[in-house]
Amino acid sequence: MVKGLSQEILEAMAHVKARNDFEYKQTGKKKTYFIETYGCQMNEHDSEKISWLLENMGYELTDNKEDSDFIIYNTCLVRENAELKVYGQLGALKDLKRRKPELILAVCGCMMQREEARNVILSKYKHVDIIFGTSNIHKLPQLINRFNQTNETVVDVVEDNKEIIDDIEVLEANRKYSFKAFVNIMYGCNNFCSYCIVPYTRGRERSREPKNIIREIEELAAKGYKEVTLLGQNVNSYGKTLDYDFSFAKLLEEVNKIDGIERIRFMTSHPKDLSDELIMAMAKLDKVCEHLHLPVQSGSNRILKAMNRKYTKEDYLLLIEKLRKAVPDIAISTDIIVGFPGETEEDFNETLDLVEKVRYDSAFTFLYSIREGTRAAKMEEQVPDEIKHERFQRLLDVLYPIFYENNLKYKDRVVEVLVEEVSKNNEKVLSGRSRTGKLIHFEGDKDLIGKLIDVKITTVKTFTLEGHII
Ligand code: SF4
């Protein structure tokens, strides 16, 4: 079991496990769970923790929903379509639940932090048994226990969480990979960008104690992990809630000292907190990868102000200049929103101009979607869909040739690749990433998965590179 988990959690886990083991003895069939995750890396890592809890309560993972005894959706609220997908899935499960009344159906994640969304579930999807939020994953054993005892819908959500709960600190995770890992360094966000729901669903910023982060990464290194991605909504403001000085750059320095770790990545960064100290650390620390994801969202100062992003186009371009001077080979990716309320043709052209100037390696591009509860949702001048789509296409027409142009720089170069998995389309082909985050395909034996190897790039495409092992 896990040192540090509170007694009540351990007892609840043991209780659920005893019940599942007893039924296994009766039926000879192991209890199974099906988990579906929406949204960001934070959610992916939360699902790794949920899986660990379920497997330590005697459940086994299945990818067959029909066959499972426990179904859980870890939800996202950043865009409307993620929310609608969950309602669609829950609706489709009504019949299965009628045929399998002993099936337990749970919903967690950012959507459940919103009272409005919880009320929709409680009123329209009464077959949902357990509802919990983003900051009390560790309580899942107790919630299952309570449901098993009462057979009544269990709702447990901590609104506006301001603290880091010890149990979350020590909660282990069934990590998807055995050689690269997500590590939370902080939770929540204080930026309140006017289009974003995250500060309302993930609570106020709170940084984990550096010693807990370093211990977690040392334990990962001891298990053979080579790469860690430090996670937070805004990692650049790490340390601000600690009652002593310990900046994000200082944390990188400490992680850089850990033997066995070869690569350090981090996301997500906010331009307003990208300090010279951090840029210097990226240049100096040998394990910090030469890739930065720096969401810009728009190139128009008028829109950036309305978004409450707290920097201007000029500030952002200066940061890019400093970054490229300090880390010449750095790859830069970003997030861009098209069609923010009030966005004019001139504003959009400012975004195209910024994209031309920065010349990104990759970008996540989004059509603005109204999020109830955010300031932008109440703004006038919502941009019509056809204009949004037309601008979105023009943005891609500018971005993609630049992606290809940046990838051309890799032709005939030998790059270090961390081999991640067998290509989905061809089992002879492996895929992995360079330190700059480029996705590379090459032929090789799957025994190389988890290893750092050298690959010579022979073929360049817009989104990927191809080569052969050296
Ligand atoms: S920085 Fe802005 S966009 Fe990012 S999570 Fe915080 S509020 Fe949302």
Short mmCIF file of C-alpha atoms and ligand atoms in Angstrom, two decimals:
data_model
loop_
_atom_site.label_atom_id
_atom_site.label_comp_id
_atom_site.label_asym_id
_atom_site.label_seq_id
_atom_site.Cartn_x
_atom_site.Cartn_y
_atom_site.Cartn_z
CA MET A 1 0.00 0.00 0.00
CA VAL A 2 1.09 3.67 -0.02
CA LYS A 3 2.88 5.38 2.85
CA GLY A 4 1.25 8.65 3.81
CA LEU A 5 -2.31 7.99 2.61
CA SER A 6 -4.69 8.79 5.48
CA GLN A 7 -6.20 5.96 7.56
CA GLU A 8 -9.75 6.59 6.37
CA ILE A 9 -8.69 6.39 2.71
CA LEU A 10 -6.75 3.17 3.34
CA GLU A 11 -9.68 1.63 5.22
CA ALA A 12 -12.12 2.58 2.48
CA MET A 13 -9.78 1.11 -0.15
CA ALA A 14 -9.43 -2.13 1.82
CA HIS A 15 -13.23 -2.30 2.25
CA VAL A 16 -13.96 -1.93 -1.47
CA LYS A 17 -11.16 -4.37 -2.32
CA ALA A 18 -12.47 -6.99 0.12
CA ARG A 19 -15.92 -6.71 -1.47
CA ASN A 20 -14.51 -7.05 -5.01
CA ASP A 21 -12.23 -9.95 -4.04
CA PHE A 22 -15.19 -11.73 -2.41
CA GLU A 23 -17.27 -11.37 -5.58
CA TYR A 24 -14.31 -12.56 -7.63
CA LYS A 25 -14.16 -15.73 -5.52
CA GLN A 26 -17.92 -16.21 -6.12
CA THR A 27 -17.98 -15.51 -9.85
CA GLY A 28 -14.38 -16.18 -10.92
CA LYS A 29 -14.62 -12.89 -12.85
CA LYS A 30 -12.48 -9.91 -11.88
CA LYS A 31 -14.24 -6.57 -11.54
CA THR A 32 -13.26 -4.25 -14.40
CA TYR A 33 -13.19 -0.49 -14.93
CA PHE A 34 -13.39 1.69 -18.04
CA ILE A 35 -11.97 5.23 -17.92
CA GLU A 36 -12.34 8.01 -20.50
CA THR A 37 -10.32 11.20 -20.18
CA TYR A 38 -11.02 14.55 -21.84
CA GLY A 39 -8.86 17.67 -21.91
CA CYS A 40 -5.32 18.53 -20.86
CA GLN A 41 -2.24 16.80 -19.44
CA MET A 42 -3.43 17.67 -15.91
CA ASN A 43 -6.52 15.53 -16.55
CA GLU A 44 -4.46 12.75 -18.11
CA HIS A 45 -2.29 12.63 -15.00
CA ASP A 46 -5.34 12.77 -12.71
CA SER A 47 -6.69 9.74 -14.61
CA GLU A 48 -3.40 7.93 -14.00
CA LYS A 49 -4.00 8.52 -10.25
CA ILE A 50 -7.65 7.38 -10.50
CA SER A 51 -6.49 4.19 -12.28
CA TRP A 52 -4.00 3.51 -9.50
CA LEU A 53 -6.75 3.85 -6.88
CA LEU A 54 -9.17 1.57 -8.77
CA GLU A 55 -6.56 -1.12 -9.38
CA ASN A 56 -5.70 -1.09 -5.70
CA MET A 57 -9.36 -1.71 -4.96
CA GLY A 58 -9.42 -4.88 -7.05
CA TYR A 59 -10.59 -3.46 -10.37
CA GLU A 60 -8.89 -4.33 -13.66
CA LEU A 61 -8.71 -1.97 -16.66
CA THR A 62 -10.87 -2.82 -19.69
CA ASP A 63 -11.39 -0.97 -22.96
CA ASN A 64 -14.78 -2.68 -23.35
CA LYS A 65 -17.42 -0.38 -21.82
CA GLU A 66 -20.22 -2.96 -22.17
CA ASP A 67 -18.21 -5.47 -20.16
CA SER A 68 -17.11 -3.11 -17.37
CA ASP A 69 -18.38 -2.90 -13.78
CA PHE A 70 -17.18 0.65 -13.18
CA ILE A 71 -17.25 3.43 -15.80
CA ILE A 72 -15.68 6.83 -15.09
CA TYR A 73 -15.47 10.00 -17.21
CA ASN A 74 -12.77 12.52 -16.32
CA THR A 75 -14.20 15.64 -17.91
CA CYS A 76 -12.98 18.96 -19.37
CA LEU A 77 -14.82 22.28 -19.52
CA VAL A 78 -12.44 24.35 -21.63
CA ARG A 79 -14.50 23.98 -24.80
CA GLU A 80 -18.20 23.35 -25.41
CA ASN A 81 -17.71 20.26 -27.56
CA ALA A 82 -15.88 18.38 -24.78
CA GLU A 83 -18.84 19.06 -22.49
CA LEU A 84 -21.45 17.99 -25.07
CA LYS A 85 -19.53 14.78 -25.75
CA VAL A 86 -19.86 13.77 -22.10
CA TYR A 87 -23.61 14.39 -22.03
CA GLY A 88 -23.88 12.31 -25.21
CA GLN A 89 -21.91 9.43 -23.66
CA LEU A 90 -23.96 9.49 -20.45
CA GLY A 91 -27.20 9.47 -22.42
CA ALA A 92 -26.01 6.45 -24.38
CA LEU A 93 -25.29 4.56 -21.11
CA LYS A 94 -28.87 4.77 -19.79
CA ASP A 95 -29.77 1.46 -21.44
CA LEU A 96 -26.60 -0.35 -20.31
CA LYS A 97 -27.25 0.80 -16.73
CA ARG A 98 -30.83 -0.54 -16.98
CA ARG A 99 -29.48 -3.93 -18.15
CA LYS A 100 -26.61 -3.90 -15.57
CA PRO A 101 -27.95 -2.16 -12.41
CA GLU A 102 -24.82 -3.23 -10.46
CA LEU A 103 -22.67 -1.15 -12.87
CA ILE A 104 -21.24 1.96 -11.13
CA LEU A 105 -21.12 5.15 -13.23
CA ALA A 106 -18.91 8.04 -12.08
CA VAL A 107 -18.15 11.51 -13.45
CA CYS A 108 -15.29 13.76 -12.27
CA GLY A 109 -13.00 16.51 -13.55
CA CYS A 110 -13.51 20.17 -14.40
CA MET A 111 -17.13 19.91 -15.57
CA MET A 112 -18.14 18.66 -12.10
CA GLN A 113 -16.61 21.74 -10.49
CA ARG A 114 -19.40 23.76 -12.11
CA GLU A 115 -22.69 23.66 -10.18
CA GLU A 116 -24.64 24.21 -13.42
CA ALA A 117 -23.11 21.11 -14.99
CA ARG A 118 -23.66 19.05 -11.82
CA ASN A 119 -27.32 20.05 -11.81
CA VAL A 120 -27.70 18.94 -15.42
CA ILE A 121 -26.28 15.53 -14.47
CA LEU A 122 -28.42 15.24 -11.33
CA SER A 123 -31.60 16.22 -13.16
CA LYS A 124 -31.15 14.59 -16.60
CA TYR A 125 -28.75 11.70 -16.00
CA LYS A 126 -30.06 10.17 -12.79
CA HIS A 127 -28.24 6.91 -13.61
CA VAL A 128 -24.92 8.58 -12.64
CA ASP A 129 -23.89 7.24 -9.21
CA ILE A 130 -20.80 9.19 -8.15
CA ILE A 131 -19.81 12.82 -8.86
CA PHE A 132 -16.59 14.36 -7.60
CA GLY A 133 -14.28 17.24 -8.47
CA THR A 134 -10.71 18.06 -9.43
CA SER A 135 -9.22 18.39 -5.97
CA ASN A 136 -10.59 15.33 -4.16
CA ILE A 137 -9.61 12.41 -6.40
CA HIS A 138 -8.07 10.75 -3.32
CA LYS A 139 -11.56 10.37 -1.83
CA LEU A 140 -12.77 7.99 -4.56
CA PRO A 141 -12.48 4.89 -2.30
CA GLN A 142 -14.70 6.55 0.32
CA LEU A 143 -17.20 7.64 -2.34
CA ILE A 144 -17.47 4.10 -3.77
CA ASN A 145 -17.87 2.77 -0.25
CA ARG A 146 -20.61 5.28 0.52
CA PHE A 147 -22.42 4.43 -2.73
CA ASN A 148 -22.14 0.68 -2.06
CA GLN A 149 -23.64 1.23 1.39
CA THR A 150 -26.46 3.66 0.43
CA ASN A 151 -27.09 2.98 -3.29
CA GLU A 152 -27.82 6.72 -3.54
CA THR A 153 -26.05 9.19 -5.84
CA VAL A 154 -22.93 10.50 -4.08
CA VAL A 155 -21.80 14.09 -4.79
CA ASP A 156 -18.52 15.36 -3.29
CA VAL A 157 -17.01 18.53 -4.77
CA VAL A 158 -14.69 21.04 -3.09
CA GLU A 159 -15.46 24.50 -4.53
CA ASP A 160 -12.67 27.07 -4.92
CA ASN A 161 -9.98 24.93 -3.33
CA LYS A 162 -7.07 26.91 -1.86
CA GLU A 163 -4.90 24.17 -0.38
CA ILE A 164 -2.98 21.07 -1.43
CA ILE A 165 -4.36 18.02 0.38
CA ASP A 166 -1.68 15.66 1.78
CA ASP A 167 -3.43 12.61 0.36
CA ILE A 168 -3.20 14.07 -3.14
CA GLU A 169 0.50 14.68 -2.46
CA VAL A 170 1.28 11.01 -1.85
CA LEU A 171 -1.22 9.53 -4.28
CA GLU A 172 0.57 7.28 -6.73
CA ALA A 173 -0.30 6.99 -10.40
CA ASN A 174 -0.55 4.23 -12.99
CA ARG A 175 1.57 6.08 -15.47
CA LYS A 176 0.88 5.40 -19.14
CA TYR A 177 4.62 5.18 -19.92
CA SER A 178 7.45 3.56 -17.95
CA PHE A 179 10.12 6.00 -19.15
CA LYS A 180 8.42 9.43 -19.24
CA ALA A 181 6.12 10.91 -16.64
CA PHE A 182 3.92 13.87 -15.84
CA VAL A 183 4.64 15.47 -12.46
CA ASN A 184 2.30 18.10 -11.00
CA ILE A 185 4.23 21.03 -9.54
CA MET A 186 1.27 23.27 -8.84
CA TYR A 187 -2.51 23.43 -9.06
CA GLY A 188 -4.98 26.15 -10.01
CA CYS A 189 -4.62 29.52 -11.73
CA ASN A 190 -4.99 33.17 -10.65
CA ASN A 191 -4.87 34.75 -14.11
CA PHE A 192 -8.59 34.85 -14.97
CA CYS A 193 -8.11 35.22 -18.71
CA SER A 194 -11.58 36.42 -19.67
CA TYR A 195 -12.37 33.41 -21.96
CA CYS A 196 -11.12 30.73 -19.56
CA ILE A 197 -13.09 28.62 -17.10
CA VAL A 198 -10.03 26.98 -15.47
CA PRO A 199 -9.63 29.39 -12.52
CA TYR A 200 -13.25 28.55 -11.58
CA THR A 201 -12.73 24.78 -11.86
CA ARG A 202 -9.16 24.31 -10.61
CA GLY A 203 -9.19 26.96 -7.86
CA ARG A 204 -6.44 29.34 -6.73
CA GLU A 205 -2.78 28.82 -7.51
CA ARG A 206 -0.93 26.67 -4.96
CA SER A 207 2.58 25.31 -5.42
CA ARG A 208 3.67 21.91 -4.13
CA GLU A 209 6.60 21.82 -1.71
CA PRO A 210 9.82 21.51 -3.76
CA LYS A 211 11.04 18.65 -1.54
CA ASN A 212 7.91 16.61 -2.41
CA ILE A 213 8.39 17.25 -6.13
CA ILE A 214 12.09 16.38 -6.00
CA ARG A 215 11.39 13.22 -3.96
CA GLU A 216 8.73 12.15 -6.49
CA ILE A 217 11.15 12.66 -9.40
CA GLU A 218 14.00 10.87 -7.58
CA GLU A 219 11.65 7.90 -7.08
CA LEU A 220 10.78 8.00 -10.79
CA ALA A 221 14.47 8.15 -11.77
CA ALA A 222 15.14 5.15 -9.50
CA LYS A 223 12.47 3.27 -11.49
CA GLY A 224 14.25 4.10 -14.76
CA TYR A 225 12.24 7.11 -15.92
CA LYS A 226 14.28 9.33 -18.26
CA GLU A 227 11.93 12.22 -18.96
CA VAL A 228 9.65 14.29 -16.76
CA THR A 229 7.12 16.94 -17.78
CA LEU A 230 6.45 19.42 -14.98
CA LEU A 231 2.75 20.28 -15.04
CA GLY A 232 0.76 23.32 -13.99
CA GLN A 233 -1.73 25.72 -15.51
CA ASN A 234 0.96 28.40 -15.27
CA VAL A 235 4.26 26.81 -14.24
CA ASN A 236 6.16 30.11 -14.57
CA SER A 237 4.49 31.38 -11.38
CA TYR A 238 5.59 28.29 -9.45
CA GLY A 239 6.69 29.12 -5.91
CA LYS A 240 4.63 32.29 -5.46
CA THR A 241 2.42 30.64 -2.82
CA LEU A 242 5.35 29.15 -0.87
CA ASP A 243 6.25 31.17 2.22
CA TYR A 244 9.91 31.27 1.19
CA ASP A 245 11.77 32.14 -2.02
CA PHE A 246 11.85 29.23 -4.46
CA SER A 247 11.30 30.19 -8.09
CA PHE A 248 10.48 27.92 -11.03
CA ALA A 249 14.03 28.45 -12.36
CA LYS A 250 15.37 27.23 -8.99
CA LEU A 251 13.13 24.16 -9.16
CA LEU A 252 14.46 23.37 -12.66
CA GLU A 253 17.99 23.66 -11.30
CA GLU A 254 17.22 21.12 -8.54
CA VAL A 255 15.49 18.68 -10.91
CA ASN A 256 18.43 19.04 -13.32
CA LYS A 257 20.69 17.54 -10.59
CA ILE A 258 18.72 14.29 -10.35
CA ASP A 259 20.71 11.34 -11.74
CA GLY A 260 18.90 9.20 -14.26
CA ILE A 261 16.65 12.00 -15.53
CA GLU A 262 17.86 12.96 -19.04
CA ARG A 263 15.12 15.31 -20.18
CA ILE A 264 13.00 17.95 -18.44
CA ARG A 265 9.93 19.47 -20.10
CA PHE A 266 7.29 21.75 -18.61
CA MET A 267 3.85 23.17 -19.48
CA THR A 268 2.04 25.44 -19.55
CA SER A 269 3.89 28.80 -19.48
CA HIS A 270 2.29 32.25 -19.35
CA PRO A 271 4.21 35.02 -21.18
CA LYS A 272 3.59 37.52 -18.36
CA ASP A 273 5.66 35.36 -15.96
CA LEU A 274 8.44 34.28 -18.35
CA SER A 275 11.39 35.80 -16.49
CA ASP A 276 14.96 36.40 -17.64
CA GLU A 277 15.97 34.07 -14.79
CA LEU A 278 13.89 31.28 -16.37
CA ILE A 279 15.26 31.94 -19.87
CA MET A 280 18.82 31.77 -18.45
CA ALA A 281 17.99 28.52 -16.68
CA MET A 282 16.67 27.05 -19.96
CA ALA A 283 19.98 28.04 -21.63
CA LYS A 284 22.20 26.78 -18.78
CA LEU A 285 20.58 23.53 -17.61
CA ASP A 286 21.62 20.64 -19.88
CA LYS A 287 18.55 18.46 -19.24
CA VAL A 288 15.95 21.17 -19.93
CA CYS A 289 14.70 20.44 -23.46
CA GLU A 290 14.94 23.08 -26.19
CA HIS A 291 11.19 23.46 -26.57
CA LEU A 292 8.82 25.99 -25.05
CA HIS A 293 5.03 26.02 -25.32
CA LEU A 294 4.13 29.72 -24.95
CA PRO A 295 0.43 30.42 -25.64
CA VAL A 296 -0.07 33.85 -27.28
CA GLN A 297 -3.83 33.54 -28.06
CA SER A 298 -3.91 36.71 -30.23
CA GLY A 299 -1.58 39.21 -31.93
CA SER A 300 -3.86 42.18 -31.36
CA ASN A 301 -3.17 44.35 -28.30
CA ARG A 302 -6.83 45.36 -28.19
CA ILE A 303 -7.90 41.70 -28.03
CA LEU A 304 -5.10 40.74 -25.62
CA LYS A 305 -6.42 43.44 -23.27
CA ALA A 306 -9.99 42.15 -23.60
CA MET A 307 -8.67 38.65 -22.91
CA ASN A 308 -6.94 39.98 -19.75
CA ARG A 309 -3.65 38.39 -20.89
CA LYS A 310 -1.49 41.10 -19.30
CA TYR A 311 1.09 41.42 -22.10
CA THR A 312 1.26 43.14 -25.47
CA LYS A 313 2.30 41.87 -28.90
CA GLU A 314 5.56 43.79 -28.48
CA ASP A 315 6.22 42.20 -25.03
CA TYR A 316 5.66 38.77 -26.53
CA LEU A 317 7.93 39.35 -29.53
CA LEU A 318 10.67 40.60 -27.19
CA LEU A 319 10.39 37.37 -25.17
CA ILE A 320 10.74 35.31 -28.34
CA GLU A 321 13.82 37.32 -29.29
CA LYS A 322 15.38 36.76 -25.85
CA LEU A 323 14.56 33.04 -25.98
CA ARG A 324 16.10 32.55 -29.42
CA LYS A 325 19.22 34.46 -28.37
CA ALA A 326 19.63 32.36 -25.20
CA VAL A 327 18.63 28.98 -26.73
CA PRO A 328 19.38 29.23 -30.47
CA ASP A 329 17.91 25.83 -31.45
CA ILE A 330 14.72 26.25 -29.43
CA ALA A 331 11.39 25.08 -30.89
CA ILE A 332 8.41 27.25 -29.96
CA SER A 333 4.77 26.22 -29.97
CA THR A 334 1.69 28.15 -28.99
CA ASP A 335 -2.10 28.36 -28.55
CA ILE A 336 -4.17 30.75 -30.70
CA ILE A 337 -7.87 31.61 -30.36
CA VAL A 338 -9.71 32.79 -33.48
CA GLY A 339 -12.96 34.74 -33.23
CA PHE A 340 -12.73 36.18 -29.71
CA PRO A 341 -15.67 38.59 -29.10
CA GLY A 342 -15.10 41.90 -30.88
CA GLU A 343 -12.26 40.56 -33.05
CA THR A 344 -12.12 42.67 -36.24
CA GLU A 345 -10.35 41.96 -39.51
CA GLU A 346 -7.57 44.31 -38.34
CA ASP A 347 -7.20 42.40 -35.06
CA PHE A 348 -7.01 39.12 -36.94
CA ASN A 349 -4.37 40.52 -39.30
CA GLU A 350 -2.32 41.42 -36.22
CA THR A 351 -2.45 37.73 -35.28
CA LEU A 352 -1.32 36.70 -38.76
CA ASP A 353 1.47 39.28 -38.59
CA LEU A 354 2.66 37.93 -35.23
CA VAL A 355 2.61 34.36 -36.56
CA GLU A 356 4.68 35.44 -39.56
CA LYS A 357 7.19 37.10 -37.22
CA VAL A 358 7.51 34.33 -34.62
CA ARG A 359 7.48 31.43 -37.14
CA TYR A 360 6.18 28.73 -34.78
CA ASP A 361 7.18 25.07 -34.92
CA SER A 362 3.61 24.03 -34.04
CA ALA A 363 0.41 25.53 -32.70
CA PHE A 364 -2.90 24.50 -31.14
CA THR A 365 -5.54 26.60 -32.85
CA PHE A 366 -9.04 27.05 -31.48
CA LEU A 367 -12.31 28.64 -32.53
CA TYR A 368 -13.50 30.81 -29.66
CA SER A 369 -16.36 29.03 -27.84
CA ILE A 370 -18.50 30.69 -25.19
CA ARG A 371 -17.90 29.30 -21.69
CA GLU A 372 -20.74 30.16 -19.30
CA GLY A 373 -19.36 31.69 -16.14
CA THR A 374 -16.49 33.53 -17.90
CA ARG A 375 -16.39 37.31 -18.48
CA ALA A 376 -16.05 36.88 -22.23
CA ALA A 377 -19.34 34.96 -22.36
CA LYS A 378 -21.13 38.21 -21.49
CA MET A 379 -19.24 40.30 -24.02
CA GLU A 380 -21.06 41.93 -26.93
CA GLU A 381 -19.98 41.48 -30.54
CA GLN A 382 -19.73 37.69 -30.57
CA VAL A 383 -18.11 36.86 -33.97
CA PRO A 384 -20.39 34.94 -36.42
CA ASP A 385 -19.37 31.30 -37.02
CA GLU A 386 -18.77 31.68 -40.77
CA ILE A 387 -16.28 34.51 -40.14
CA LYS A 388 -14.58 32.45 -37.41
CA HIS A 389 -14.20 29.47 -39.76
CA GLU A 390 -13.00 31.61 -42.66
CA ARG A 391 -10.30 33.23 -40.43
CA PHE A 392 -9.40 29.85 -38.91
CA GLN A 393 -8.64 28.49 -42.39
CA ARG A 394 -6.54 31.55 -43.27
CA LEU A 395 -4.55 31.09 -40.08
CA LEU A 396 -3.80 27.44 -40.93
CA ASP A 397 -2.79 28.50 -44.45
CA VAL A 398 -0.14 30.74 -42.89
CA LEU A 399 0.95 28.34 -40.12
CA TYR A 400 1.41 25.06 -42.02
CA PRO A 401 4.03 26.28 -44.56
CA ILE A 402 5.99 27.73 -41.61
CA PHE A 403 5.84 24.38 -39.76
CA TYR A 404 7.24 22.71 -42.91
CA GLU A 405 9.93 25.38 -43.32
CA ASN A 406 11.05 24.84 -39.69
CA ASN A 407 11.11 21.07 -40.15
CA LEU A 408 13.30 21.47 -43.26
CA LYS A 409 16.13 22.56 -40.91
CA TYR A 410 16.26 18.92 -39.69
CA LYS A 411 16.92 17.39 -43.11
CA ASP A 412 20.08 15.22 -43.03
CA ARG A 413 20.64 16.08 -39.33
CA VAL A 414 21.17 13.42 -36.67
CA VAL A 415 18.87 13.99 -33.70
CA GLU A 416 18.52 12.29 -30.32
CA VAL A 417 15.13 10.60 -30.01
CA LEU A 418 13.37 9.15 -26.97
CA VAL A 419 11.58 6.13 -28.47
CA GLU A 420 7.95 6.21 -27.30
CA GLU A 421 5.81 3.64 -29.10
CA VAL A 422 5.11 1.49 -32.14
CA SER A 423 3.51 3.55 -34.90
CA LYS A 424 -0.26 3.05 -34.98
CA ASN A 425 -0.22 2.42 -38.75
CA ASN A 426 2.79 0.13 -39.14
CA GLU A 427 4.23 -2.18 -36.46
CA LYS A 428 7.70 -2.11 -38.07
CA VAL A 429 7.79 1.64 -37.54
CA LEU A 430 8.54 3.29 -34.19
CA SER A 431 7.86 6.87 -33.16
CA GLY A 432 9.53 9.14 -30.66
CA ARG A 433 10.36 12.77 -29.95
CA SER A 434 13.44 14.91 -30.29
CA ARG A 435 14.45 17.28 -27.45
CA THR A 436 12.71 20.02 -29.48
CA GLY A 437 9.45 18.05 -29.38
CA LYS A 438 9.46 16.93 -33.03
CA LEU A 439 7.56 13.70 -33.73
CA ILE A 440 9.87 11.33 -35.63
CA HIS A 441 9.11 8.01 -37.33
CA PHE A 442 11.77 5.37 -38.15
CA GLU A 443 12.01 1.61 -38.56
CA GLY A 444 13.23 -0.31 -35.53
CA ASP A 445 12.62 -3.02 -32.99
CA LYS A 446 10.09 -2.33 -30.22
CA ASP A 447 12.77 -3.27 -27.67
CA LEU A 448 14.06 0.24 -28.25
CA ILE A 449 10.97 1.76 -26.61
CA GLY A 450 12.06 3.90 -23.65
CA LYS A 451 15.61 4.25 -25.00
CA LEU A 452 17.44 7.37 -26.21
CA ILE A 453 18.83 6.74 -29.71
CA ASP A 454 20.22 8.74 -32.64
CA VAL A 455 18.17 9.04 -35.84
CA LYS A 456 19.29 10.62 -39.13
CA ILE A 457 16.43 12.64 -40.67
CA THR A 458 15.82 11.76 -44.32
CA THR A 459 12.23 12.94 -44.93
CA VAL A 460 10.51 16.14 -43.84
CA LYS A 461 6.74 16.65 -43.57
CA THR A 462 4.59 19.45 -42.14
CA PHE A 463 3.85 17.73 -38.81
CA THR A 464 6.41 14.91 -38.63
CA LEU A 465 9.92 13.86 -39.61
CA GLU A 466 11.17 10.45 -40.84
CA GLY A 467 14.60 8.89 -40.71
CA HIS A 468 16.70 5.88 -39.90
CA ILE A 469 18.58 4.77 -36.80
CA ILE A 470 22.27 5.61 -36.71
S1 SF4 B 1 -3.46 31.25 -17.68
FE1 SF4 B 1 -5.40 31.95 -18.49
S2 SF4 B 1 -5.85 30.44 -20.11
FE2 SF4 B 1 -4.32 29.52 -18.77
S3 SF4 B 1 -5.47 28.34 -17.26
FE3 SF4 B 1 -5.07 30.38 -16.39
S4 SF4 B 1 -6.89 31.59 -16.87
FE4 SF4 B 1 -6.88 29.79 -18.22
#
